Amino acid sequence: QSQFTCDHPCNTPEKWGHVFKDCAGEQQSPINIVTRKALKDERLTPFLFNNYQQMFRALVRNNGHSVQVEVPHLSTVAGGGLSTTYKAVQFHLHWGNNGGPGSEHTIDGEQYPMELHIVHMKQRYTDLKTALSDPEGVAVLGFFYERSSSVNKKYDTIVKSLKNVIATNGNTTLLPTSLAQLIPPQQNLTSYYRYKGSLTTPGCTEAVIWTLFENPIPLNNEQLRAFSDLKFHNGKPMVGNFRPVQPLNGRQVFRSGG
Ligand code: SG7
Ligand code: ZN
C-alpha cells in the first residue's frame, strides 16, 4: 500500500510511519536548515536549465492535498552538483492558513508562508515509480515565498485559476505560463542549500536530492490567501498542507559555493 488516499494530514503525520514504514526512516524531509551549520561546497555550482522558458497551457489540478501542474514537455536541469540530468515532472505547493506559516522546510526556524516544489526525475527514467527505487532518482527544486506589498504579475494566471479548482479533482486549463515565469531569474538562483532526504508525503521514499533556494518569490497577501480557498475532499479548507520538520539524524546540509 503506497497510495496516499487520505486527507492531508493523513491520520496526522506522526502516524504515517505506522502505515508507511519509510515515513519513520532516518533520512526524512522536510528539515530545519541551520545556516551556520551548512557546509559550503564548491561543487555546488550554478544550475543549467534547459527549456524552462517554454510556454505551455498548464492543466491545474486539485489532487486532494495540494494544487498540482504536470509539465507537458521536456524541461531539464543539470549542474548544481547533480550527478546527471533530471527532467521536470510536475510542480505543486504547500501553504499555511490565509498566508500564515506554511512552508515545509524552515531556515533557522523560520517558516515561510508557502513553498513551491518542482519535482524532477533522472532523465533516463520514464516514470516516478522507477525513479523512486534509485536513492538519487528524484531531485526536487524548492522555492520559498515571501509576503510583498506589490502584486507579482507573473503569478496572475495561476492564482486566478485557483477559483476553478476549489474542489478535489477539479481541473482547469491556464493561460500560457512557463516554469521560468514561476521562479526567480537565473542569476538569483546561485545561492541554495542541498541535502539528501525523502518525499514529504506517504510513502516518504528516501530517494530525493533536495535543493532549497535562498531567494524567496514575492507574492502579495491577496495572492497568498487565494490558496486557502481550496478544499480537501472532505470539504474542509486546504490549509496547512505541510509536513512538520523531521530529525536530521546526523545528515550534513551543504550550501552552494557560488
Ligand atoms: C504531493 O507531494 C504530490 C505527489 C508528490 C508528493 O502529494 O504532488 O505527486 C504525485 C505525482 O503524486 O509525490 C512522487 C511525488 O512527486 C511528494 O512530493 S514532495 O516530496 O515534493 N512534497
Ligand atoms: Zn511538495
Coordinates of C-alpha atoms and ligand atoms in Angstrom, one line a residue:
Q1 CA 0.0 0.0 0.0
S2 CA 1.8 3.1 -1.2
Q3 CA -1.1 5.1 -2.4
F4 CA -1.7 8.3 -0.5
T5 CA -5.5 8.3 -0.4
C6 CA -6.4 10.1 2.8
D7 CA -6.6 13.8 3.5
H8 CA -3.5 15.8 4.4
P9 CA -2.5 15.5 7.1
C10 CA -3.3 11.8 6.7
N11 CA -4.2 10.5 10.2
T12 CA -1.7 13.1 11.4
P13 CA 1.9 13.0 10.1
E14 CA 3.1 11.5 13.4
K15 CA 1.2 8.3 12.5
W16 CA 2.3 8.0 8.9
G17 CA 5.2 5.7 9.9
H18 CA 2.7 3.1 11.3
V19 CA 1.3 2.5 7.8
F20 CA 4.1 3.6 5.6
K21 CA 7.3 2.3 7.1
D22 CA 9.6 4.7 5.2
C23 CA 7.9 7.6 6.9
A24 CA 9.7 6.5 10.1
G25 CA 13.1 6.4 8.3
E26 CA 16.3 8.2 9.2
Q27 CA 16.6 10.5 6.2
Q28 CA 13.2 12.2 6.1
S29 CA 12.1 15.5 4.7
P30 CA 11.4 18.4 5.3
I31 CA 14.1 19.6 7.8
N32 CA 15.0 22.8 9.5
I33 CA 18.2 24.2 7.9
V34 CA 20.6 25.7 10.4
T35 CA 22.5 28.1 8.2
R36 CA 25.6 28.3 10.4
K37 CA 26.0 24.5 10.2
A38 CA 25.6 24.3 6.4
L39 CA 29.0 23.4 4.9
K40 CA 30.0 25.4 1.8
D41 CA 30.7 23.1 -1.1
E42 CA 32.5 24.4 -4.2
R43 CA 31.0 21.6 -6.3
L44 CA 27.5 23.2 -5.9
T45 CA 27.8 25.3 -9.0
P46 CA 25.0 27.2 -10.8
F47 CA 22.2 25.1 -12.4
L48 CA 21.9 24.7 -16.1
F49 CA 18.2 24.9 -17.0
N50 CA 17.0 23.7 -20.4
N51 CA 13.7 24.7 -21.8
Y52 CA 12.3 26.3 -18.6
Q53 CA 11.3 29.2 -20.8
Q54 CA 8.9 27.2 -23.0
M55 CA 5.3 28.4 -22.6
F56 CA 2.6 25.8 -22.0
R57 CA -1.1 25.8 -21.1
A58 CA -0.9 24.3 -17.7
L59 CA -3.6 21.9 -16.5
V60 CA -4.1 22.9 -12.9
R61 CA -5.4 20.2 -10.6
N62 CA -6.6 20.0 -7.0
N63 CA -5.3 16.5 -6.1
G64 CA -6.9 16.5 -2.6
H65 CA -3.7 17.5 -0.8
S66 CA -2.2 20.3 -3.0
V67 CA -2.6 22.1 -6.3
Q68 CA -0.5 20.4 -8.9
V69 CA 0.5 21.0 -12.5
E70 CA 2.2 18.4 -14.7
V71 CA 4.9 19.6 -17.0
P72 CA 3.8 18.6 -20.5
H73 CA 7.1 18.9 -22.4
L74 CA 10.8 18.1 -21.8
S75 CA 12.4 20.6 -19.5
T76 CA 15.7 19.6 -17.8
V77 CA 18.1 20.7 -15.1
A78 CA 21.7 19.8 -14.7
G79 CA 24.8 21.2 -13.0
G80 CA 24.1 22.4 -9.4
G81 CA 26.2 19.5 -8.1
L82 CA 23.7 17.0 -9.6
S83 CA 25.3 13.8 -10.9
T84 CA 23.3 13.7 -14.1
T85 CA 20.4 15.4 -16.0
Y86 CA 17.0 15.5 -14.4
K87 CA 13.7 16.3 -16.1
A88 CA 10.7 18.2 -14.6
V89 CA 7.7 16.1 -14.0
Q90 CA 5.3 18.3 -12.0
F91 CA 5.1 21.1 -9.6
H92 CA 2.9 21.7 -6.5
L93 CA 2.8 23.9 -3.4
H94 CA 2.5 23.7 0.3
W95 CA 1.0 26.6 2.3
G96 CA -0.5 27.8 5.6
N97 CA -3.8 29.3 6.7
N98 CA -4.6 32.6 4.8
G99 CA -0.9 33.5 4.3
G100 CA 0.2 32.2 7.7
P101 CA 3.3 29.9 8.1
G102 CA 3.1 27.2 5.5
S103 CA 6.4 26.1 4.1
E104 CA 7.7 22.6 4.7
H105 CA 11.4 23.4 5.1
T106 CA 12.4 26.1 7.6
I107 CA 15.5 28.2 7.7
D108 CA 16.9 28.8 11.2
G109 CA 13.5 28.0 12.5
E110 CA 11.7 30.5 10.2
Q111 CA 8.7 29.0 8.4
Y112 CA 7.8 30.9 5.2
P113 CA 4.2 31.3 4.0
M114 CA 4.5 28.9 1.1
E115 CA 6.9 26.6 -0.7
L116 CA 7.0 25.5 -4.3
H117 CA 8.3 22.0 -5.3
I118 CA 9.3 21.3 -8.8
V119 CA 9.7 17.6 -8.9
H120 CA 12.3 16.1 -11.3
M121 CA 13.5 12.6 -12.0
K122 CA 16.6 11.3 -13.8
Q123 CA 16.1 11.9 -17.5
R124 CA 16.6 8.2 -18.2
Y125 CA 13.6 7.1 -16.3
T126 CA 10.1 7.1 -17.7
D127 CA 8.0 7.0 -14.5
L128 CA 8.3 8.2 -11.0
K129 CA 7.9 4.8 -9.5
T130 CA 11.1 3.6 -11.2
A131 CA 12.9 6.8 -10.2
L132 CA 11.9 6.3 -6.6
S133 CA 13.8 2.9 -6.5
D134 CA 17.0 4.8 -7.1
P135 CA 18.3 6.6 -4.0
E136 CA 19.1 9.6 -6.1
G137 CA 16.3 9.1 -8.6
V138 CA 14.4 12.3 -7.8
A139 CA 15.5 15.9 -7.5
V140 CA 13.1 18.4 -6.0
L141 CA 13.8 22.1 -6.5
G142 CA 12.2 24.0 -3.6
F143 CA 11.4 27.7 -3.5
F144 CA 10.2 29.8 -0.7
Y145 CA 7.6 32.7 -0.9
E146 CA 7.7 35.9 1.0
R147 CA 4.9 38.5 1.5
S148 CA 5.4 41.6 -0.5
S149 CA 3.3 44.8 -0.8
S150 CA 3.0 44.7 -4.6
V151 CA 1.3 42.1 -6.7
N152 CA 3.5 39.5 -8.6
K153 CA 2.1 39.7 -12.1
K154 CA 3.9 36.5 -13.1
Y155 CA 1.5 34.7 -10.8
D156 CA -1.7 36.2 -12.1
T157 CA -2.7 33.2 -14.2
I158 CA -2.0 30.5 -11.6
V159 CA -3.6 32.5 -8.8
K160 CA -6.7 33.3 -10.9
S161 CA -7.0 29.6 -11.8
L162 CA -7.4 28.5 -8.2
K163 CA -11.1 29.5 -8.0
N164 CA -11.7 26.8 -10.7
V165 CA -10.1 24.1 -8.6
I166 CA -11.7 24.7 -5.2
A167 CA -12.9 21.1 -5.1
T168 CA -10.8 17.9 -5.1
N169 CA -10.2 16.5 -8.6
G170 CA -11.2 19.9 -10.1
N171 CA -9.2 20.7 -13.2
T172 CA -8.7 23.9 -15.1
T173 CA -6.5 25.0 -18.0
L174 CA -4.3 28.0 -17.5
L175 CA -3.4 30.7 -20.0
P176 CA 0.1 30.1 -21.2
T177 CA 2.8 30.1 -18.5
S178 CA 6.3 28.7 -18.1
L179 CA 8.5 27.2 -15.4
A180 CA 10.8 30.2 -15.8
Q181 CA 8.0 32.6 -15.1
L182 CA 7.2 31.0 -11.7
I183 CA 10.8 31.1 -10.4
P184 CA 13.3 33.9 -9.8
P185 CA 15.6 34.9 -12.7
Q186 CA 18.5 32.5 -13.1
Q187 CA 21.1 35.0 -11.7
N188 CA 19.2 34.8 -8.4
L189 CA 19.4 31.0 -8.2
T190 CA 23.1 30.6 -7.3
S191 CA 22.5 30.6 -3.5
Y192 CA 21.0 27.3 -2.4
Y193 CA 21.1 24.5 0.2
R194 CA 21.5 20.8 -0.6
Y195 CA 20.8 17.7 1.4
K196 CA 19.6 14.1 0.9
G197 CA 16.0 13.3 2.0
S198 CA 12.6 12.0 1.1
L199 CA 9.2 12.7 -0.3
T200 CA 7.3 14.7 2.2
T201 CA 4.1 12.7 1.8
P202 CA 3.5 8.9 2.1
G203 CA 5.3 6.7 1.2
C204 CA 8.1 9.1 2.2
T205 CA 10.6 7.3 -0.1
E206 CA 14.2 8.3 0.6
A207 CA 15.2 9.0 -3.0
V208 CA 15.3 12.7 -3.1
I209 CA 18.1 15.2 -3.7
W210 CA 16.8 18.4 -2.2
T211 CA 17.6 21.9 -3.3
L212 CA 16.2 24.9 -1.4
F213 CA 16.9 28.3 -3.0
E214 CA 17.7 31.1 -0.6
N215 CA 15.9 33.9 -2.6
P216 CA 12.2 33.8 -1.9
I217 CA 9.5 34.6 -4.5
P218 CA 7.4 37.7 -3.6
L219 CA 3.6 37.4 -3.6
N220 CA 1.2 39.9 -2.0
N221 CA -1.2 39.0 0.8
E222 CA -4.2 38.5 -1.5
Q223 CA -2.2 36.2 -3.8
L224 CA -1.0 34.1 -0.8
R225 CA -4.5 34.0 0.7
A226 CA -6.1 32.7 -2.5
F227 CA -4.6 29.2 -2.0
S228 CA -6.6 28.9 1.3
D229 CA -9.8 28.9 -0.8
L230 CA -9.1 25.4 -1.9
K231 CA -10.8 22.4 -0.2
F232 CA -9.7 19.0 0.9
H233 CA -12.0 16.3 -0.4
N234 CA -13.8 16.3 2.9
G235 CA -14.8 19.9 2.2
K236 CA -12.5 21.4 4.9
P237 CA -10.3 24.3 3.8
M238 CA -7.0 23.1 2.3
V239 CA -4.7 24.9 4.7
G240 CA -1.5 23.7 6.5
N241 CA -0.8 21.0 3.9
F242 CA 2.8 20.8 5.0
R243 CA 4.7 18.1 6.9
P244 CA 6.4 19.2 10.1
V245 CA 10.3 19.2 10.1
Q246 CA 12.0 15.9 10.6
P247 CA 15.1 15.0 12.6
L248 CA 18.4 15.5 10.7
N249 CA 19.9 12.3 12.2
G250 CA 23.5 13.4 11.5
R251 CA 23.0 14.4 7.9
Q252 CA 25.1 17.2 6.6
V253 CA 23.5 20.2 4.8
F254 CA 25.6 21.9 2.2
R255 CA 25.4 25.4 0.7
S256 CA 26.4 26.5 -2.8
G257 CA 29.9 27.8 -3.3
G258 CA 28.9 30.5 -5.7
Ligands
SG7_1 C1 2.2 15.6 -3.4 O1 3.5 15.6 -2.9 C2 2.0 15.2 -4.8 C3 2.8 14.0 -5.2 C4 4.2 14.1 -4.7 C5 4.2 14.4 -3.2 O2 1.5 14.7 -2.6 O3 2.4 16.3 -5.6 O4 2.9 13.8 -6.6 C6 2.3 12.8 -7.2 C7 2.6 12.6 -8.6 O5 1.6 12.0 -6.6 O6 4.9 12.9 -4.9 C8 6.3 11.4 -6.2 C9 5.8 12.8 -5.9 O7 6.1 13.7 -6.6 C10 5.6 14.5 -2.5 O8 6.4 15.4 -3.2 S1 7.3 16.3 -2.4 O9 8.2 15.5 -1.6 O10 8.0 17.1 -3.4 N1 6.5 17.2 -1.4
ZN2 ZN 5.9 19.0 -2.0

